[in-house]
mmCIF file with all atom_site columns, C-alpha atoms and ligand atoms in Angstrom:
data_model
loop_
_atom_site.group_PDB
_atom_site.id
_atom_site.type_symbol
_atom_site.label_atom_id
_atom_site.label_alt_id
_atom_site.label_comp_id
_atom_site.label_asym_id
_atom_site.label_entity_id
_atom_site.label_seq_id
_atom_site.pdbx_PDB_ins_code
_atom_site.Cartn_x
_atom_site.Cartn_y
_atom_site.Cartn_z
_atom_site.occupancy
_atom_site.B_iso_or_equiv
_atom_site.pdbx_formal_charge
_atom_site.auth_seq_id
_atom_site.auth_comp_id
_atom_site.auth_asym_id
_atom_site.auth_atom_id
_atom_site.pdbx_PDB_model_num
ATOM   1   C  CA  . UNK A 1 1   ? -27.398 -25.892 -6.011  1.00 54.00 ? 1   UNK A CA  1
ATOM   2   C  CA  . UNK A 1 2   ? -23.933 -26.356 -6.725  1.00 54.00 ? 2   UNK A CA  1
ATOM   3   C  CA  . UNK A 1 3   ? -22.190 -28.186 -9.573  1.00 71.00 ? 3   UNK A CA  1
ATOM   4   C  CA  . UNK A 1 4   ? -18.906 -28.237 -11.370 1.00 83.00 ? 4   UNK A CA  1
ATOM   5   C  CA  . UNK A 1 5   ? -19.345 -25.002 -13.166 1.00 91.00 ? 5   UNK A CA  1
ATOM   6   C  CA  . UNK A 1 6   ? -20.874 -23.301 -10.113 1.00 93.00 ? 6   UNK A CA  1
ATOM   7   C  CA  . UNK A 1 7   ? -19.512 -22.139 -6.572  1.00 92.00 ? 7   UNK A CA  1
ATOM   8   C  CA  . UNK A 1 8   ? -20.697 -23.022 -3.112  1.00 92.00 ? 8   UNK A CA  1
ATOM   9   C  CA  . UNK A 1 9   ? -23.430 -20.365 -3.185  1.00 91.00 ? 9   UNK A CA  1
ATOM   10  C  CA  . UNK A 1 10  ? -24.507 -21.174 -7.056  1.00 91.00 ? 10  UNK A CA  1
ATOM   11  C  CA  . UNK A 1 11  ? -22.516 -18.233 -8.578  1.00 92.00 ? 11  UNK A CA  1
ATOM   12  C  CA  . UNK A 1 12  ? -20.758 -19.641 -11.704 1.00 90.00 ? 12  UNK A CA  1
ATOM   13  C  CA  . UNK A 1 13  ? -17.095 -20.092 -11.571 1.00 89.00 ? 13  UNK A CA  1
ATOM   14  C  CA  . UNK A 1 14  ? -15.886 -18.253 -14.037 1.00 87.00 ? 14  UNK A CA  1
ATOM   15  C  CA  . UNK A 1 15  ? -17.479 -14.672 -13.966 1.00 85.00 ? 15  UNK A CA  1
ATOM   16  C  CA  . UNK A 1 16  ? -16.800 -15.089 -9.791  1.00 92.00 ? 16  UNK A CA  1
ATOM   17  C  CA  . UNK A 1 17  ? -12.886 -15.267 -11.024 1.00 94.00 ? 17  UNK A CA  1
ATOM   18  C  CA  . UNK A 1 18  ? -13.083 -11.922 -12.281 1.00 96.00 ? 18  UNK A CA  1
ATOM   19  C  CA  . UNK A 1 19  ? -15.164 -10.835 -9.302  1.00 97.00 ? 19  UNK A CA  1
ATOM   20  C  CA  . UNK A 1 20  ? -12.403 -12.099 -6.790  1.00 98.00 ? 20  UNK A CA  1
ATOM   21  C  CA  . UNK A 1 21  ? -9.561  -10.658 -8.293  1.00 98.00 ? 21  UNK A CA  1
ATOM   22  C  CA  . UNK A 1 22  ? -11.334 -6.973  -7.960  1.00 98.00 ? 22  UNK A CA  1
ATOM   23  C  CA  . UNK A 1 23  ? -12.021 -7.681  -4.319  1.00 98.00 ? 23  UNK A CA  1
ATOM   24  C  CA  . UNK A 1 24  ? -8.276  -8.782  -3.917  1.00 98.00 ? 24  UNK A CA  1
ATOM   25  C  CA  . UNK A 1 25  ? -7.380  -5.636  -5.234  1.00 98.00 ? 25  UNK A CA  1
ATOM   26  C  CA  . UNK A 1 26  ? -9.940  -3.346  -3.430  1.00 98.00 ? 26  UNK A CA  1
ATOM   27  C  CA  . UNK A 1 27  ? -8.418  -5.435  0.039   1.00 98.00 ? 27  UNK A CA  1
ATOM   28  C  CA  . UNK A 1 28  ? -5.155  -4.166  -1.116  1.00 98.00 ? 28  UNK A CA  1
ATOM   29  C  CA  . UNK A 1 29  ? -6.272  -0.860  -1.221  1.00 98.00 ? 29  UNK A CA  1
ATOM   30  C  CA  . UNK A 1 30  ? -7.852  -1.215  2.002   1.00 98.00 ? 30  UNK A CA  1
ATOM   31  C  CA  . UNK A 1 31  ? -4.697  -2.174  3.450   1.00 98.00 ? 31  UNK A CA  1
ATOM   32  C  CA  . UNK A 1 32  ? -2.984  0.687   1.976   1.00 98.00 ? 32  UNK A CA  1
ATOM   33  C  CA  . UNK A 1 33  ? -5.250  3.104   3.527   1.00 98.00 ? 33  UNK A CA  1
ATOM   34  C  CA  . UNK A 1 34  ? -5.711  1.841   7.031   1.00 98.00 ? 34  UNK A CA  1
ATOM   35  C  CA  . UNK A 1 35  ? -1.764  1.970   7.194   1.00 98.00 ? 35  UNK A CA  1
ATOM   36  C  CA  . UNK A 1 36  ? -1.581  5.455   6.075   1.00 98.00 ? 36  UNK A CA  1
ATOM   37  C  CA  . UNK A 1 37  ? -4.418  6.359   8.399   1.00 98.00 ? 37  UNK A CA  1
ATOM   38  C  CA  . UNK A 1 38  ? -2.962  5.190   11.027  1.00 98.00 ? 38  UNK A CA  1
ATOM   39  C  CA  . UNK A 1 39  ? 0.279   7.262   10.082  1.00 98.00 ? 39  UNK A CA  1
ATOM   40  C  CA  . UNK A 1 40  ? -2.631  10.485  10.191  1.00 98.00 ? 40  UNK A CA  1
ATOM   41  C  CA  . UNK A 1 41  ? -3.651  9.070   13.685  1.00 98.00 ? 41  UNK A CA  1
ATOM   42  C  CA  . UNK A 1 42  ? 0.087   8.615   14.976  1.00 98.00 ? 42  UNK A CA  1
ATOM   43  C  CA  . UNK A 1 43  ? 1.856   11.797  13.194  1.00 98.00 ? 43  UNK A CA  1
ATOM   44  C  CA  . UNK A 1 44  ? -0.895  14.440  13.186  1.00 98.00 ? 44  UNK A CA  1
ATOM   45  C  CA  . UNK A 1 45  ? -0.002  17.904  15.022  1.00 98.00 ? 45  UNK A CA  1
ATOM   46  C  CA  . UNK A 1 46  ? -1.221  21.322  15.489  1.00 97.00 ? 46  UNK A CA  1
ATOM   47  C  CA  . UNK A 1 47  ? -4.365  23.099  16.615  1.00 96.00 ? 47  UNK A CA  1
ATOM   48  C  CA  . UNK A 1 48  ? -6.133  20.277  15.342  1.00 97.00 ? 48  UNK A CA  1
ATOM   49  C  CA  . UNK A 1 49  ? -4.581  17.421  17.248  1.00 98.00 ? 49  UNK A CA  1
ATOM   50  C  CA  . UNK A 1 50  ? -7.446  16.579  19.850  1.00 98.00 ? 50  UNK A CA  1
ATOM   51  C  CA  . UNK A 1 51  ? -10.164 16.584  16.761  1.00 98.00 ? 51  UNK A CA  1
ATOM   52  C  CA  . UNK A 1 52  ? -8.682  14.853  14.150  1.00 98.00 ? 52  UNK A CA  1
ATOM   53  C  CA  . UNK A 1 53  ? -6.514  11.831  16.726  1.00 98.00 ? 53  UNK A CA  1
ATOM   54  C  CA  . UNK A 1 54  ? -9.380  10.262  17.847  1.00 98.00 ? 54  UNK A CA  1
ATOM   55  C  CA  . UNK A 1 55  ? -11.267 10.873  14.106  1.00 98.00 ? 55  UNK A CA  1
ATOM   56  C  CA  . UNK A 1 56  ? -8.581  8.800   12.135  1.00 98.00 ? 56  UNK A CA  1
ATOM   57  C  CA  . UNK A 1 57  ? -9.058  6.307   14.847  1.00 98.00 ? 57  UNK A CA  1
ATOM   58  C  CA  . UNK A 1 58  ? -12.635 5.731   14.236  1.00 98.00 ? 58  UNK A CA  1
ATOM   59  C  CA  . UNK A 1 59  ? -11.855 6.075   10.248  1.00 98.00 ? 59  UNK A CA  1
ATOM   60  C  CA  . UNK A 1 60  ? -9.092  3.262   10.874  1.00 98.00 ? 60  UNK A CA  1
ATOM   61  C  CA  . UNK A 1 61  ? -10.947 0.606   13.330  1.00 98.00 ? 61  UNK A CA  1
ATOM   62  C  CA  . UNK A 1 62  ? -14.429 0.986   10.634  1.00 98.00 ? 62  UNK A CA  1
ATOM   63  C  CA  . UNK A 1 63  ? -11.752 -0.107  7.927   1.00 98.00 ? 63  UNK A CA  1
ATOM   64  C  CA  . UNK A 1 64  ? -10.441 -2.590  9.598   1.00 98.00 ? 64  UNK A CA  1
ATOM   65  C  CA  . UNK A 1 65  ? -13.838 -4.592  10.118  1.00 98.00 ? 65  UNK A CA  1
ATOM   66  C  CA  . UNK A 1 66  ? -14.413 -3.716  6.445   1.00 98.00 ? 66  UNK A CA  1
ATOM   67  C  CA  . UNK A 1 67  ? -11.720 -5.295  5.403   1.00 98.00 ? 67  UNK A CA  1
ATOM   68  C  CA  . UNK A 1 68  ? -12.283 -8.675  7.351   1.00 98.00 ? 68  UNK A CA  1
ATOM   69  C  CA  . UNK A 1 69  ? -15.719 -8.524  5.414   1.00 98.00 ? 69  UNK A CA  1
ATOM   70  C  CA  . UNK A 1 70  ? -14.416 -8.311  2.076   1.00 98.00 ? 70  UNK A CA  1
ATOM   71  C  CA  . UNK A 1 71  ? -11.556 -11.177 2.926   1.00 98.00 ? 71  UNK A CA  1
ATOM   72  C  CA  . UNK A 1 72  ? -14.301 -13.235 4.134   1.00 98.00 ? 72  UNK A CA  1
ATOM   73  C  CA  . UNK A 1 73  ? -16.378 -12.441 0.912   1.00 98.00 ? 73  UNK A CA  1
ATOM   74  C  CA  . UNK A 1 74  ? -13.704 -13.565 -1.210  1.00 98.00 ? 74  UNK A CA  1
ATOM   75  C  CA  . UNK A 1 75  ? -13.782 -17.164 1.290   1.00 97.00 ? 75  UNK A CA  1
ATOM   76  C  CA  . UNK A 1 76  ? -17.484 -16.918 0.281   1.00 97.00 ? 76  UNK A CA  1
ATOM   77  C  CA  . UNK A 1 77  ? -17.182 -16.559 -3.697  1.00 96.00 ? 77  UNK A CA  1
ATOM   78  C  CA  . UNK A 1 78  ? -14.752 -19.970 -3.711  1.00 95.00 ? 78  UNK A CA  1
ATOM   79  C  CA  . UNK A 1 79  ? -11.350 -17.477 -3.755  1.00 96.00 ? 79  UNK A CA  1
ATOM   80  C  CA  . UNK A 1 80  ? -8.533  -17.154 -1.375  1.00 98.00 ? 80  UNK A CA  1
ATOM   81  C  CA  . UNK A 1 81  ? -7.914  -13.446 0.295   1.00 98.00 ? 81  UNK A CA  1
ATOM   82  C  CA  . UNK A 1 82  ? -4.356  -11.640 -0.165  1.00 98.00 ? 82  UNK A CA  1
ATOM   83  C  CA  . UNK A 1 83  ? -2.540  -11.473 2.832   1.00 97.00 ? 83  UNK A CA  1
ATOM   84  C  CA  . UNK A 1 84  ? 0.653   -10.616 2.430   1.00 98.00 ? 84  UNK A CA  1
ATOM   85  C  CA  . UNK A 1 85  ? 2.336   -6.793  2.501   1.00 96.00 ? 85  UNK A CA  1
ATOM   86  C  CA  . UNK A 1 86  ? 4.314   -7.550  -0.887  1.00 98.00 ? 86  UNK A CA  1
ATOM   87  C  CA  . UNK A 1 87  ? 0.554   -8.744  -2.365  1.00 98.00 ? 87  UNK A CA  1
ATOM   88  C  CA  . UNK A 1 88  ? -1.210  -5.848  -1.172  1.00 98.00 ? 88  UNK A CA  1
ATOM   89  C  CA  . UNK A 1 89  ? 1.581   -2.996  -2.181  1.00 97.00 ? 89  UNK A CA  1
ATOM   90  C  CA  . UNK A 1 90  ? 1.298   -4.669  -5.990  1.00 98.00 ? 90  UNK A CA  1
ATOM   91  C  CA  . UNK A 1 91  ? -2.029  -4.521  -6.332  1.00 98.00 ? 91  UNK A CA  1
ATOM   92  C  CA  . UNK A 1 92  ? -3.538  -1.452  -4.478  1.00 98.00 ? 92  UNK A CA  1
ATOM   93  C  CA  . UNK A 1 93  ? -5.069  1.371   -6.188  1.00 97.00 ? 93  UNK A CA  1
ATOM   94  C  CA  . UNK A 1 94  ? -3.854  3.976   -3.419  1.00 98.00 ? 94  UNK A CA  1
ATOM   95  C  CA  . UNK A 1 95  ? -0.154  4.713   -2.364  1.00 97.00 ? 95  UNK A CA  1
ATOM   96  C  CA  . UNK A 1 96  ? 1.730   5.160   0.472   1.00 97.00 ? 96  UNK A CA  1
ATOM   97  C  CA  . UNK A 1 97  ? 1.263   9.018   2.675   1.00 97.00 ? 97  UNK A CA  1
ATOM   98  C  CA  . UNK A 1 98  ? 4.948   8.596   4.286   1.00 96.00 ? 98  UNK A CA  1
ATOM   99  C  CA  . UNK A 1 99  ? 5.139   11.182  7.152   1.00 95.00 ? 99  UNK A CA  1
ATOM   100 C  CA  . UNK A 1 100 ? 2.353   13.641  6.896   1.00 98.00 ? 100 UNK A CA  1
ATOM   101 C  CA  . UNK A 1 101 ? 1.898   15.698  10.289  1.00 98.00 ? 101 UNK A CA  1
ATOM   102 C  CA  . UNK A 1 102 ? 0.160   19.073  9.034   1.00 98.00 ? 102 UNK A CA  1
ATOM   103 C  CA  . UNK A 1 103 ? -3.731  18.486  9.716   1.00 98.00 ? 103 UNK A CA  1
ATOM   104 C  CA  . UNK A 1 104 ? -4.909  19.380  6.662   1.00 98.00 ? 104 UNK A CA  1
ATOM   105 C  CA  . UNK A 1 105 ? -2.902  17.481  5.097   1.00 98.00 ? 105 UNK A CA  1
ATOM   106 C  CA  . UNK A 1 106 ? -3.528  14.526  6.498   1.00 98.00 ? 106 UNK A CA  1
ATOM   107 C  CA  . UNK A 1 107 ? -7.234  15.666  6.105   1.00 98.00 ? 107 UNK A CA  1
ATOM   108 C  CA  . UNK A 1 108 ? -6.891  15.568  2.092   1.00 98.00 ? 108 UNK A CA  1
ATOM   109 C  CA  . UNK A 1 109 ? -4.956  12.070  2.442   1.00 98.00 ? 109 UNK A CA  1
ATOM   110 C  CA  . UNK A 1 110 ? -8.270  10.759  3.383   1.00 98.00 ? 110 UNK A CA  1
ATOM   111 C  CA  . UNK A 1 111 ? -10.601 12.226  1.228   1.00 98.00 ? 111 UNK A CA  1
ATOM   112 C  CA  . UNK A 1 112 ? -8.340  11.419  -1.840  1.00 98.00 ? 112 UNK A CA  1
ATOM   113 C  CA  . UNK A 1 113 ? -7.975  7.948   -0.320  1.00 98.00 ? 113 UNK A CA  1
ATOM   114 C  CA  . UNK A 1 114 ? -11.833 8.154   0.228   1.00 98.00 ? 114 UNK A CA  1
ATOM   115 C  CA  . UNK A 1 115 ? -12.382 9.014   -3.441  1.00 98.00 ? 115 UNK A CA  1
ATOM   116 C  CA  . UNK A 1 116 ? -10.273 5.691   -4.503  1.00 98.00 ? 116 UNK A CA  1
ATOM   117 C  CA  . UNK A 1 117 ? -11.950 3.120   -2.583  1.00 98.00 ? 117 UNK A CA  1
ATOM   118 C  CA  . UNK A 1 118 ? -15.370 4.476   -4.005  1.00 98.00 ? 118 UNK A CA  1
ATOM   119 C  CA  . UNK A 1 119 ? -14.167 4.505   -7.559  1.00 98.00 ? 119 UNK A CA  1
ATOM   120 C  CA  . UNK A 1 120 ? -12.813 0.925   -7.340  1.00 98.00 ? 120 UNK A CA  1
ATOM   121 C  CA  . UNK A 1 121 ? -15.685 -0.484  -5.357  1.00 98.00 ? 121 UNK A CA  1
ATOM   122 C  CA  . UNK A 1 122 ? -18.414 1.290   -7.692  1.00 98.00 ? 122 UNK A CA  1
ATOM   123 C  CA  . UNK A 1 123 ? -15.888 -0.775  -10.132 1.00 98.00 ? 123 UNK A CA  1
ATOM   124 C  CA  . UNK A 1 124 ? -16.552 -4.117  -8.426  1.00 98.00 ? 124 UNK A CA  1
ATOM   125 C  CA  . UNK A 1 125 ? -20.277 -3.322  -7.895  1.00 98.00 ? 125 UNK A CA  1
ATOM   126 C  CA  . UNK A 1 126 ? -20.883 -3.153  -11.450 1.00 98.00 ? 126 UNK A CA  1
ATOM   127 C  CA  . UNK A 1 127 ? -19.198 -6.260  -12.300 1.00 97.00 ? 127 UNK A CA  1
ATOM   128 C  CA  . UNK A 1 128 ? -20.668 -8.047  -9.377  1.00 97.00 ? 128 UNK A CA  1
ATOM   129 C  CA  . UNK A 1 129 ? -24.179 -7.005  -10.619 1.00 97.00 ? 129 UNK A CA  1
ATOM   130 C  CA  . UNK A 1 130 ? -23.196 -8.452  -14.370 1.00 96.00 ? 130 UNK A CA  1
ATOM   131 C  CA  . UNK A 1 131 ? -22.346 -11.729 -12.356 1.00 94.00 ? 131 UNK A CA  1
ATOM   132 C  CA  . UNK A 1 132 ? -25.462 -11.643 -10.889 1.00 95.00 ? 132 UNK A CA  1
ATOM   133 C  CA  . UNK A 1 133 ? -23.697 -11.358 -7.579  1.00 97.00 ? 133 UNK A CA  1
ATOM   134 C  CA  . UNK A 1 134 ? -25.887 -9.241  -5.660  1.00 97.00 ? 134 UNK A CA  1
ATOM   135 C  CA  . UNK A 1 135 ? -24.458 -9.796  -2.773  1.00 97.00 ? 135 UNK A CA  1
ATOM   136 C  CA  . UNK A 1 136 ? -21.203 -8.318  -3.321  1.00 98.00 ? 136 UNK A CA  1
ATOM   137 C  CA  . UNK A 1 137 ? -22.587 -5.438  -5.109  1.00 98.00 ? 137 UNK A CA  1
ATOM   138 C  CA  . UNK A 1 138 ? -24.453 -5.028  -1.623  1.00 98.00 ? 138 UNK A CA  1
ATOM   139 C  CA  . UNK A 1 139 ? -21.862 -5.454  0.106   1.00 98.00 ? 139 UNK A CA  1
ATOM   140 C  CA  . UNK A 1 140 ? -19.470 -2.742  -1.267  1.00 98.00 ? 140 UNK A CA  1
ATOM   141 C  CA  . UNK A 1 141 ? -22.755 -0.490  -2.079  1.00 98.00 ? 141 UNK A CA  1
ATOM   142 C  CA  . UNK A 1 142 ? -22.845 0.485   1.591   1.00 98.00 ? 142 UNK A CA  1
ATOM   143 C  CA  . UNK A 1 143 ? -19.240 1.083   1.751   1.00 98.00 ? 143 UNK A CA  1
ATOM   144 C  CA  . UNK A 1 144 ? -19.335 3.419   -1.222  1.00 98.00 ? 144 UNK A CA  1
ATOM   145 C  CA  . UNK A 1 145 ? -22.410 5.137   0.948   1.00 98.00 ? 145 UNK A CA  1
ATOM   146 C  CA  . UNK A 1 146 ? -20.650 5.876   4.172   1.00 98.00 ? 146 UNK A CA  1
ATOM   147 C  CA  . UNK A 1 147 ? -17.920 6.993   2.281   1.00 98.00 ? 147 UNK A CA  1
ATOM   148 C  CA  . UNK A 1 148 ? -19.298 9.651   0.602   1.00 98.00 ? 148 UNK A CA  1
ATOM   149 C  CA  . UNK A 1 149 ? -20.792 11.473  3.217   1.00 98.00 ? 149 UNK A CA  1
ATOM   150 C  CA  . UNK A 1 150 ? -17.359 11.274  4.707   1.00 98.00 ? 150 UNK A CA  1
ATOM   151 C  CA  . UNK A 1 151 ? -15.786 13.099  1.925   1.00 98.00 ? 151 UNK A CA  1
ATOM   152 C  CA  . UNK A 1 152 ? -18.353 15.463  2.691   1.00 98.00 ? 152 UNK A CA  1
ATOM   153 C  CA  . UNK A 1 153 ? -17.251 15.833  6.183   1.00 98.00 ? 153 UNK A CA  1
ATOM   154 C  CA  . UNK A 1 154 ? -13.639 15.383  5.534   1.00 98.00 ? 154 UNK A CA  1
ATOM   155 C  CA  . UNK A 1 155 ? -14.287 18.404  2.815   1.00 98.00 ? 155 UNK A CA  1
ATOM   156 C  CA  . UNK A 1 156 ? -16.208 20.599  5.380   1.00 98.00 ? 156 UNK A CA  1
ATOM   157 C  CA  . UNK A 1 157 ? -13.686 20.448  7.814   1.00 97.00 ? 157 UNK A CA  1
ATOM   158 C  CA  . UNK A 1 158 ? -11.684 21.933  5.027   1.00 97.00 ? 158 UNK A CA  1
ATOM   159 C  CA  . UNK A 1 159 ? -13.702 24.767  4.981   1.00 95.00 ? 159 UNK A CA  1
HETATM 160 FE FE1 . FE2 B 2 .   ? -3.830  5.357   19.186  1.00 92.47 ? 201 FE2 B FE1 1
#
């Protein structure tokens, strides 16, 4: 299956470059927003507190399994997953929510966070496809599903 221009699972080398690089940078910007979701879960206050706590806890422990999937799809594809905080702060997408304790606000951190991980990864899929790497474009697919309708949640707690 495999051969010198090919990887393990008989995607060709060179258009699985590109592919790996996107996923580096969409584990970046998964690292970027599971830290500043946990600052929601940790800082939140108000009215609020006993809804949204345990709700940027889910949000956080989903992203975390996410992003051991999309490390371990990069292992897959023949690359070698980020893992360090200076790597991840260069090349993520979303920025740092320093400090944010009003509900709403915390609320709209997500959904705009939300809103960049589905951009990037409808990015990836797209490029994955072209590579004939279906699984990848499978893989972040579903992510980009879940994460819609929780922009429409996130938004109708907004009101
Ligand atoms: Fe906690």
């Amino acid at each position: 299956m495999s051969n010198n221009a090919t990887n393990q699972i008989g995607l060709e080398k060179a258009d699985m470059s590109e592919v790996i690089n996107k996923l580096n940078s969409l584990l970046s910007s998964y690292h970027m927003f599971y830290i500043n979701v946990r600052g929601y879960h940790w800082n939140v206050k108000g009215e609020h507190f006993f809804t949204l706590h345990p709700q940027f806890e889910e949000l956080y422990t989903n992203l975390q399994v996410e992003i051991d999937e999309i490390a371990e799809r990069i292992l897959t594809l023949g690359g070698t997953p980020l893992h360090a905080y200076s790597d991840f702060a260069q090349h993520t997408s979303i920025s740092e929510d320093k400090n944010v304790k009003d509900g709403n606000a915390c609320v709209k951190g997500v959904v705009t966070g939300l809103q960049s991980l589905i951009e990037e990864q409808r990015e990836v899929s797209a490029l994955a496809e072209k590579a004939e790497d279906q699984g990848t474009a499978d893989l972040v697919d579903e992510y980009v599903q879940q994460q819609e309708k929780l922009i429409w949640m996130y938004n109708a707690f907004l009101g």
